[in-house]
Amino acid sequence: MSDLNKSTELYQLIAKRCKDSTFSEYQYKIYNEIIDLIKNCNSLEESANKIKNSKFYLAPSVALMQDKISAWKKAAIETNMDEVANVYEEKLKAIEKDNSEIYSAGYEQTAQNLKAEYINTMQAFANIFPSFISYMCTKENTHLEDIKKFNNQLSKPSNDFISLSHIEKFRNLIPVNDAFYQDYVKKIVEILSDKNIDDVNQHNDIEQEWQNVVLNKNKIIECARLFSDDVNYEKVTAIAPVYDSSNNIDLLKYNFKDDC
Amino acid sequence: MNELIYPMIKSLVDAIDSYKTTSAEIENEVNAFKEKLTIFAEEHNDITTFYTEYEKSGLQEEYINLVSKLATQQNFANSNNENHTNIENLPSVKEFLEQYRISYNQVRKRNGQKAKQVYNQLFSIADKTDDLIEAQIIIEKQRLLWEIVRVDAIEIFENKLKDMDPLYKATTAKLLGQIDAYKNSSCEEELNYKLDIQSIKDIYVIADYMSKLTLASCISFLLISYVKSKKEIYSWRNDELAKKAVTSLVNSRNNLRKILAYMENALNYSYVDLFNDESIKIWLLGPVNKDEFGKVKTVLHPSNYKLFKKLISEEILCDISIVDILFRV
């Protein structure tokens, strides 16, 4: 096989790989054009010089960059990061207009900064829920402060808790079913506006229970001798299982050792 | 200029100055940028907001663009002196493959077994052919360069996972997602797409995990407080303390009932599910990491699992009075 034929085979292999991927459209087009270009050459040297002195010298790098940016843009669109998608769209347009734009990488930082704002907002929105649970459990004000702190971290696509709560991708961050979700949102809004969300009637039964306990004081003290349901405060070591790619993580178990 | 901001500005300017340019146009751009940067730094004295403002101003993007332009121009100056390709001067296959020796040595240093195997396949091409194009055809057919990137990353992430507690999903979700992305991508572009999508999916896994973890910690806290109150009532040091203990017992019980009902009805996650979920159940024992990655933890004795389960089913959810609870020892 001549060197030129081998060279054609190499480009065909690359083109096929690009065709097989749904992420390499720009490269697929360029490599096909290169194959067409070298078809009419008589030697490897001629084809190499034709490529070097044409747009095809830089075109594979440009196409690779265009495919990379297109992939990031696709991810940004699918994850509803409109402003990020827009940065990539503008960059694609700029490269289309002037190929040397591939060497200006500032857009990557701009996209990363925007992406971080979207991701931080999702994380902050999600973090409000555990703080809400902790507050329900302990009634400690520090959890109300945490809810407000996370609320202040919301920024993109909106800094408004209610607006975000209506967006599906934010709603899905809260692992409660629809019936409870509305109530959760309502309670967070009340917390954010410093309203009391506690059920004032919840401890009405304390006095009644106390009277019953007092009435049975002697018998209770007698029972105390038999009390055995105490927490075991002994500390032990828990050793995490070892990750093994062939095992299902959900089947792994901790190993306990009494050597603390 | 703020004395803390000055070193930041100086390092940015020094980085630009480390590139040499013969282009008057780029030189002008560099000077204009330095002037803008200096004015900006003089107008923004607050170190705490400086970097955010720098990002927002567009100067950060402009800076990166300028540095990449200078670097590219320098590379072109170094390599683009010939218009004609002389194929007689092409390197041998062995010489061509040697360019991968530096990255191979790095893999070898950290004992990257899987990548090493692929590198060996790559270097062995020199034994199969002396023809540079044939060598590249073999590399392309076997996707060796992509394979090196892929298997090496997977091995690094899997080794990291081995050093961690795989059941602590707040940190392992990200690594598992990355492994999945590398395993299922056929090129760098696809990988970038999958990693971006995965970084969002991770947030959902972590949100779900942290919610359940918080529930388990709350349940544990309330159960311990419940048992302590019960013990205090039994000890009956005086009426005042006993009443406080009854109040605490009733409150803990009510809050537990509320949390357990919420968990079951809102999250469709019952306490039985929790006790069957190893990654969450451990949080009932108040784990404290003994090493950086939580592979080893100090926890309360696991016999408490049985006690907690019994308390929930026989005392918390059971519709009996406090007195009846105190009678059933």
XYZ file of C-alpha atoms in Angstrom:
589
model
C 0.000 0.000 0.000
C 1.387 3.422 -0.927
C 2.023 6.033 1.750
C -0.747 8.157 0.269
C -3.215 5.283 0.532
C -2.144 4.631 4.092
C -2.576 8.301 4.877
C -6.081 8.183 3.338
C -6.889 5.118 5.438
C -5.769 6.946 8.585
C -8.025 9.921 7.808
C -10.894 7.552 6.971
C -10.490 5.828 10.321
C -10.593 9.171 12.121
C -13.621 10.249 10.076
C -15.414 6.994 10.895
C -14.727 7.415 14.590
C -16.133 10.947 14.396
C -19.182 9.705 12.485
C -19.851 7.045 15.105
C -19.841 9.641 17.863
C -22.690 12.113 18.126
C -20.242 14.627 19.601
C -17.782 15.083 16.722
C -19.794 16.591 13.867
C -17.378 19.396 13.079
C -14.422 17.001 12.996
C -16.327 14.513 10.842
C -16.965 17.210 8.247
C -13.349 18.429 8.227
C -11.789 14.967 7.992
C -14.066 14.137 5.056
C -12.953 17.328 3.347
C -9.327 16.382 3.980
C -9.956 12.940 2.450
C -11.417 14.653 -0.647
C -8.412 16.957 -0.808
C -5.784 14.211 -0.702
C -7.687 11.989 -3.148
C -6.419 14.201 -5.968
C -2.793 14.144 -4.837
C -0.082 11.957 -6.319
C 2.198 11.625 -3.323
C 2.197 11.880 0.452
C 4.492 14.898 0.248
C 2.083 16.676 -2.086
C -0.864 15.950 0.228
C 1.116 17.088 3.287
C 2.017 20.368 1.597
C -1.517 20.905 0.320
C -2.835 20.462 3.841
C -0.167 22.672 5.378
C -0.829 25.508 2.968
C -4.606 25.401 3.244
C -7.253 25.947 5.885
C -6.938 22.230 6.674
C -3.673 22.769 8.538
C -5.524 24.243 11.499
C -9.020 22.989 10.701
C -8.883 19.745 12.775
C -7.865 21.737 15.888
C -10.588 24.275 15.196
C -13.156 21.506 14.625
C -12.068 19.715 17.810
C -12.565 22.920 19.766
C -15.955 23.503 18.100
C -17.043 19.971 19.014
C -15.873 20.433 22.596
C -17.737 23.724 22.947
C -20.836 22.207 21.314
C -20.759 19.365 23.853
C -20.526 21.846 26.755
C -23.309 23.899 25.202
C -25.524 20.804 24.868
C -24.942 19.965 28.556
C -25.694 23.577 29.564
C -28.957 23.556 27.590
C -30.027 20.200 29.019
C -29.330 21.387 32.547
C -31.169 24.688 31.969
C -28.082 26.859 32.408
C -29.174 29.367 29.779
C -26.489 31.961 30.438
C -23.757 29.313 30.256
C -25.193 27.983 26.989
C -25.153 31.537 25.682
C -21.416 31.956 26.436
C -20.692 28.791 24.414
C -23.030 29.869 21.602
C -21.257 33.231 21.338
C -17.867 31.495 21.299
C -18.993 29.145 18.529
C -20.116 32.148 16.496
C -16.806 33.917 17.146
C -14.804 30.862 16.017
C -16.973 30.494 12.919
C -16.168 34.100 12.055
C -12.479 33.952 12.941
C -10.785 30.597 13.555
C -7.987 32.178 15.597
C -10.616 32.709 18.300
C -9.871 29.148 19.459
C -6.747 30.541 21.102
C -8.699 32.963 23.298
C -9.681 30.859 26.268
C -11.205 33.515 28.530
C -14.731 32.335 27.747
C -13.997 29.088 29.640
C -13.482 30.989 32.883
C -16.609 33.058 32.264
C -18.615 29.874 31.645
C -17.120 28.190 34.721
C -17.948 31.196 36.900
C -21.551 31.199 35.669
C -21.812 27.426 36.011
C -20.618 27.721 39.614
C -23.404 30.207 40.334
C -26.045 27.801 38.960
C -24.560 24.835 40.841
C -24.161 26.786 44.089
C -27.795 27.851 43.832
C -28.918 24.245 43.415
C -26.775 23.156 46.362
C -28.049 25.988 48.564
C -31.680 25.244 47.600
C -31.109 21.561 48.449
C -29.371 22.421 51.756
C -32.427 24.283 53.034
C -34.313 20.988 53.426
C -31.948 19.250 55.917
C -31.874 22.471 57.963
C -35.675 22.448 57.951
C -35.710 18.827 59.177
C -33.174 19.668 61.892
C -35.324 22.586 63.001
C -38.442 20.384 63.110
C -36.517 18.017 65.329
C -34.588 20.303 67.686
C -36.380 23.681 67.425
C -32.966 25.295 67.658
C -32.751 28.753 66.115
C -29.384 27.979 64.558
C -31.227 25.875 61.953
C -33.498 28.819 61.118
C -30.355 30.892 60.645
C -28.945 28.209 58.343
C -32.134 28.298 56.254
C -31.748 32.067 55.877
C -28.036 31.711 55.102
C -28.721 29.187 52.315
C -31.554 31.366 51.013
C -29.058 34.235 50.694
C -26.821 32.013 48.550
C -29.471 31.604 45.838
C -28.509 33.456 42.674
C -29.098 31.729 39.332
C -31.474 31.455 37.536
C -33.126 33.446 40.323
C -32.367 34.521 43.878
C -36.001 34.127 44.891
C -36.859 30.931 46.789
C -40.500 30.862 45.597
C -39.565 31.336 41.925
C -37.007 28.537 42.172
C -39.460 26.257 43.987
C -41.666 26.270 40.870
C -38.834 25.085 38.612
C -38.876 21.309 38.165
C -35.125 20.823 38.515
C -35.228 22.619 41.878
C -38.415 20.939 43.026
C -36.769 17.549 42.371
C -33.968 18.422 44.796
C -36.400 18.101 47.681
C -37.084 14.406 48.235
C -40.694 14.781 49.386
C -43.792 13.930 47.394
C -45.993 16.609 45.847
C -48.544 16.617 48.659
C -45.874 17.641 51.178
C -43.839 19.835 48.852
C -46.363 22.695 48.827
C -46.495 22.690 52.609
C -42.686 22.641 52.783
C -42.401 25.654 50.480
C -45.050 27.500 52.498
C -43.212 26.828 55.760
C -39.867 27.977 54.359
C -41.474 31.188 53.119
C -42.883 31.711 56.616
C -39.467 31.082 58.172
C -37.868 33.545 55.752
C -40.403 36.174 56.796
C -39.779 35.398 60.495
C -43.205 33.852 61.089
C -43.577 31.159 63.724
C -44.193 27.779 62.093
C -44.483 25.794 65.322
C -47.664 24.024 66.241
C -48.655 25.742 69.524
C -50.978 22.902 70.562
C -48.423 20.156 70.299
C -47.499 19.999 73.978
C -50.953 20.328 75.568
C -50.766 16.722 76.681
C -47.706 17.266 78.899
C -49.644 18.413 81.978
C -52.048 15.479 81.727
C -49.177 12.980 81.359
C -47.420 14.570 84.344
C -50.504 14.189 86.558
C -50.732 10.507 85.605
C -47.043 10.019 86.327
C -47.339 11.689 89.755
C -50.307 9.466 90.595
C -48.176 6.401 89.834
C -44.921 7.710 91.282
C -44.297 4.838 93.705
C -44.987 2.133 91.177
C -42.724 3.885 88.636
C -39.872 4.113 91.150
C -40.361 0.413 91.814
C -40.132 -0.299 88.083
C -36.879 1.697 87.941
C -35.018 -1.252 89.439
C -35.871 -3.277 86.360
C -35.086 -0.555 83.810
C -32.800 -2.046 81.195
C -33.506 -0.205 77.944
C -30.537 2.111 78.283
C -28.412 3.392 75.423
C -25.084 1.608 75.194
C -22.648 4.523 75.311
C -19.637 2.311 74.705
C -17.646 3.554 71.704
C -16.499 1.118 69.065
C -14.669 1.402 65.770
C -16.651 1.109 62.568
C -14.539 0.136 59.573
C -16.009 1.031 56.225
C -16.196 -1.704 53.586
C -13.733 -1.622 50.694
C -15.055 -0.367 47.389
C -14.976 -2.974 44.686
C -16.273 -2.062 41.243
C -17.776 -5.542 40.859
C -19.967 -5.146 43.958
C -23.185 -3.251 44.428
C -22.403 -0.476 46.932
C -25.836 -0.843 48.520
C -24.935 -4.373 49.647
C -21.765 -3.333 51.506
C -21.661 -3.395 55.317
C -19.629 -1.742 58.090
C -17.439 -3.922 60.252
C -17.470 -3.121 64.009
C -14.564 -3.654 66.406
C -14.640 -3.186 70.181
C -11.200 -1.630 70.410
C -11.788 2.072 71.009
C -3.578 50.484 45.820
C -4.511 48.174 48.724
C -1.358 46.422 49.972
C -3.060 43.003 49.830
C -4.360 43.597 46.310
C -1.011 44.823 44.991
C 0.726 41.371 45.014
C -2.244 39.885 43.112
C -1.987 42.547 40.422
C 1.784 42.200 40.289
C 1.585 38.436 39.729
C -0.904 38.939 36.884
C 1.327 41.530 35.248
C 4.465 39.413 35.772
C 2.761 36.473 34.053
C 1.976 38.650 31.024
C 5.509 40.050 30.989
C 7.004 36.541 30.940
C 5.858 36.263 27.293
C 7.850 37.977 24.575
C 6.023 39.496 21.639
C 7.249 41.086 18.459
C 3.773 42.174 17.427
C 3.173 45.892 17.987
C -0.560 45.206 17.988
C -0.337 42.705 20.850
C 2.132 44.955 22.661
C -0.471 47.755 22.546
C -3.142 45.388 23.838
C -0.870 44.339 26.704
C -0.190 47.959 27.685
C -3.860 48.916 27.468
C -4.803 45.915 29.621
C -2.162 46.717 32.272
C -3.458 50.276 32.482
C -7.074 49.123 32.826
C -6.080 46.576 35.468
C -4.183 49.177 37.484
C -7.078 51.645 37.380
C -9.472 48.866 38.393
C -7.246 47.829 41.320
C -6.975 51.413 42.512
C -10.756 51.826 42.410
C -11.464 48.561 44.269
C -9.853 48.573 47.697
C -11.884 45.885 49.440
C -9.884 42.642 49.354
C -12.971 40.571 50.299
C -14.893 41.577 47.186
C -11.977 42.295 44.872
C -11.814 38.926 43.126
C -15.578 38.712 42.562
C -15.574 42.228 41.139
C -12.561 41.343 38.975
C -14.496 38.346 37.587
C -17.640 40.368 36.969
C -15.794 43.261 35.308
C -14.782 41.044 32.364
C -11.110 41.734 33.112
C -10.542 38.108 34.114
C -11.786 36.888 30.712
C -9.756 39.589 28.961
C -6.650 38.543 30.907
C -6.990 34.862 29.981
C -7.611 35.796 26.340
C -4.500 37.970 26.319
C -2.298 35.294 27.919
C -3.572 32.621 25.515
C -2.936 34.970 22.605
C 0.636 35.641 23.781
C 1.312 31.930 24.359
C -0.082 30.930 20.965
C 1.880 33.608 19.192
C 5.062 32.444 20.923
C 4.383 28.818 19.942
C 3.780 29.812 16.327
C 6.989 31.817 16.307
C 8.849 28.734 17.516
C 7.303 26.227 15.113
C 6.015 27.960 12.026
C 9.205 28.852 10.259
C 8.761 26.385 7.422
C 6.210 26.534 4.631
C 7.207 23.243 3.135
C 6.878 19.848 4.810
C 9.801 17.609 4.166
C 8.553 14.075 4.726
C 12.101 12.740 4.509
C 12.772 14.338 7.910
C 9.886 12.653 9.696
C 10.811 10.874 12.931
C 11.064 7.091 13.151
C 8.193 5.198 14.810
C 10.336 4.720 17.908
C 11.173 8.439 18.046
C 7.526 9.325 17.467
C 6.389 7.074 20.310
C 9.049 8.450 22.644
C 7.015 11.658 22.965
C 4.715 9.655 25.264
C 7.598 8.613 27.533
C 7.247 11.616 29.893
C 3.577 10.944 30.617
C 4.330 7.199 30.842
C 6.996 7.858 33.484
C 4.502 9.857 35.527
C 2.013 6.980 35.349
C 4.774 4.549 36.330
C 5.790 6.689 39.291
C 2.328 6.474 40.805
C 1.982 2.849 39.738
C -0.945 3.335 37.368
C -1.285 -0.327 36.416
C -3.993 -0.095 33.777
C -2.538 2.877 31.922
C 0.889 1.219 32.051
C -0.493 -1.773 30.162
C -1.877 0.480 27.433
C 1.398 2.426 27.258
C 3.212 -0.880 26.792
C 0.867 -1.676 23.916
C 1.635 1.755 22.497
C 5.429 1.392 22.762
C 5.296 -2.131 21.320
C 4.054 -0.688 18.021
C 7.696 0.146 17.272
C 8.358 -3.629 17.182
C 5.552 -4.175 14.699
C 6.249 -1.506 12.113
C 8.819 1.028 10.982
C 6.182 2.944 9.076
C 4.986 6.078 10.855
C 1.580 6.151 9.145
C 1.014 2.470 9.859
C 1.887 3.142 13.483
C -0.700 5.921 13.610
C -3.271 3.632 11.974
C -2.692 1.071 14.763
C -2.997 3.800 17.425
C -6.214 5.038 15.841
C -7.721 1.561 15.332
C -7.056 0.558 18.935
C -7.894 4.052 20.264
C -4.772 3.737 22.396
C -4.389 7.405 23.298
C -8.020 7.706 24.404
C -7.714 4.390 26.213
C -4.742 5.688 28.231
C -6.752 8.712 29.384
C -9.840 6.613 30.126
C -8.355 3.662 32.029
C -5.949 5.869 33.943
C -8.707 8.175 35.187
C -10.944 5.228 36.113
C -8.101 3.604 38.051
C -7.295 6.861 39.889
C -10.952 7.361 40.863
C -11.400 3.716 41.882
C -8.276 3.870 44.048
C -9.581 7.050 45.670
C -12.843 5.253 46.370
C -10.908 2.434 48.006
C -9.426 4.983 50.429
C -12.871 6.300 51.289
C -15.989 5.101 52.965
C -17.942 4.021 49.854
C -21.178 4.303 51.811
C -20.699 8.026 52.491
C -22.499 9.104 49.344
C -21.912 12.824 49.880
C -18.350 12.297 48.650
C -18.549 9.043 46.713
C -21.449 10.119 44.462
C -19.141 12.471 42.579
C -16.420 9.856 42.082
C -18.884 7.160 41.043
C -20.406 9.614 38.572
C -16.989 10.421 37.138
C -16.147 6.728 36.784
C -19.432 6.196 34.998
C -18.734 9.119 32.641
C -15.246 7.812 31.771
C -16.513 4.265 31.296
C -19.262 5.333 28.935
C -17.558 7.998 26.832
C -15.933 7.330 23.506
C -14.112 10.667 23.128
C -13.103 13.750 25.063
C -16.058 15.803 23.791
C -18.534 13.180 24.974
C -16.683 12.941 28.281
C -16.932 16.715 28.817
C -20.666 16.574 28.135
C -21.176 13.610 30.478
C -19.097 15.151 33.272
C -21.144 18.355 33.105
C -24.429 16.430 33.176
C -23.061 14.224 35.946
C -22.088 17.190 38.119
C -25.799 18.107 38.199
C -26.958 14.526 38.807
C -24.542 14.362 41.779
C -26.393 17.232 43.454
C -29.608 15.142 43.459
C -27.879 12.065 44.898
C -26.203 14.173 47.578
C -29.438 16.075 48.375
C -31.320 12.806 48.881
C -28.502 11.312 50.958
C -28.043 14.399 53.153
C -31.797 14.585 53.799
C -31.903 10.964 54.992
C -28.663 11.358 56.932
C -30.138 14.385 58.721
C -33.286 12.428 59.525
C -31.236 9.565 60.983
C -29.141 11.976 63.093
C -32.311 13.691 64.348
C -33.942 10.368 65.209
C -30.839 9.265 67.080
C -30.661 12.572 68.976
C -34.317 12.354 69.965
C -34.134 8.668 70.950
C -31.121 9.297 73.186
C -32.873 12.293 74.738
C -35.994 10.103 75.197
C -34.046 7.357 77.011
C -32.188 9.904 79.167
C -35.525 11.441 80.195
C -36.934 8.022 81.023
C -33.900 7.252 83.155
C -34.243 10.609 84.935
C -37.902 9.882 85.760
C -36.964 6.481 87.175
C -34.304 8.080 89.349
C -36.926 10.587 90.702
C -34.480 12.906 92.425
C -37.276 15.428 93.130
C -40.637 16.411 91.663
C -39.264 19.387 89.773
C -36.623 17.335 87.950
C -39.101 14.522 87.376
C -41.567 16.962 85.784
C -38.814 18.366 83.574
C -37.970 14.818 82.539
C -41.620 14.003 81.760
C -41.811 17.180 79.646
C -38.655 16.197 77.805
C -39.905 12.620 77.357
C -43.240 13.767 75.922
C -41.559 16.314 73.669
C -39.000 13.813 72.389
C -41.719 11.249 71.767
C -43.964 13.769 69.976
C -41.083 15.056 67.836
C -40.059 11.503 66.999
C -43.605 10.621 65.983
C -43.712 13.743 63.839
C -40.360 13.052 62.180
C -41.135 9.373 61.586
C -44.553 10.199 60.112
C -43.024 12.902 57.925
C -40.319 10.536 56.759
C -42.815 7.828 55.862
C -45.515 10.021 54.317
C -43.429 12.727 52.653
C -40.330 10.789 51.656
C -41.920 7.335 51.341
C -39.059 6.163 53.580
C -40.091 4.254 56.676
C -37.988 3.581 59.750
C -37.779 -0.037 58.547
C -36.248 1.261 55.289
C -33.800 3.299 57.370
C -32.715 0.265 59.398
C -32.186 -1.641 56.147
C -30.107 1.166 54.644
C -26.495 0.628 55.762
C -25.307 3.997 54.431
C -27.900 5.872 56.533
C -28.262 3.565 59.534
C -24.716 4.337 60.735
C -25.846 7.929 61.389
C -27.987 6.626 64.246
C -24.696 5.862 66.018
C -23.240 9.400 65.825
C -20.183 8.563 63.713
C -16.985 10.613 64.102
C -14.289 10.121 61.480
C -10.944 8.852 62.743
C -9.171 9.426 59.425
C -9.357 11.998 56.659
C -11.756 10.045 54.445
C -13.902 8.424 57.131
C -12.724 4.919 56.349
C -12.492 4.369 60.111
C -15.014 5.943 62.481
C -15.777 5.964 66.166
C -19.434 5.151 66.753
C -21.795 4.178 69.529
C -22.071 0.445 70.050
C -24.126 -1.185 67.244
C -26.251 -2.971 69.871
C -28.114 0.356 69.937
C -29.637 -0.494 66.549
C -31.740 -3.177 68.234
C -32.666 -0.884 71.113
C -33.625 2.012 68.822
C -35.767 -0.221 66.644
C -37.508 -1.674 69.683
C -38.142 1.775 71.178
C -39.604 3.062 67.923
C -41.972 0.145 67.428
C -42.938 -0.498 71.071
C -42.911 2.952 72.654
C -42.766 5.794 70.132
C -45.277 4.670 67.551
C -47.320 2.562 69.943
C -50.464 4.299 71.190
C -49.895 3.972 74.947
C -49.585 6.532 77.737
C -46.298 7.646 79.289
C -47.244 5.852 82.504
C -47.766 2.602 80.600
C -44.367 3.089 78.960
C -42.764 3.578 82.360
C -44.451 0.418 83.632
C -43.199 -1.781 80.807
C -39.638 -2.423 81.914
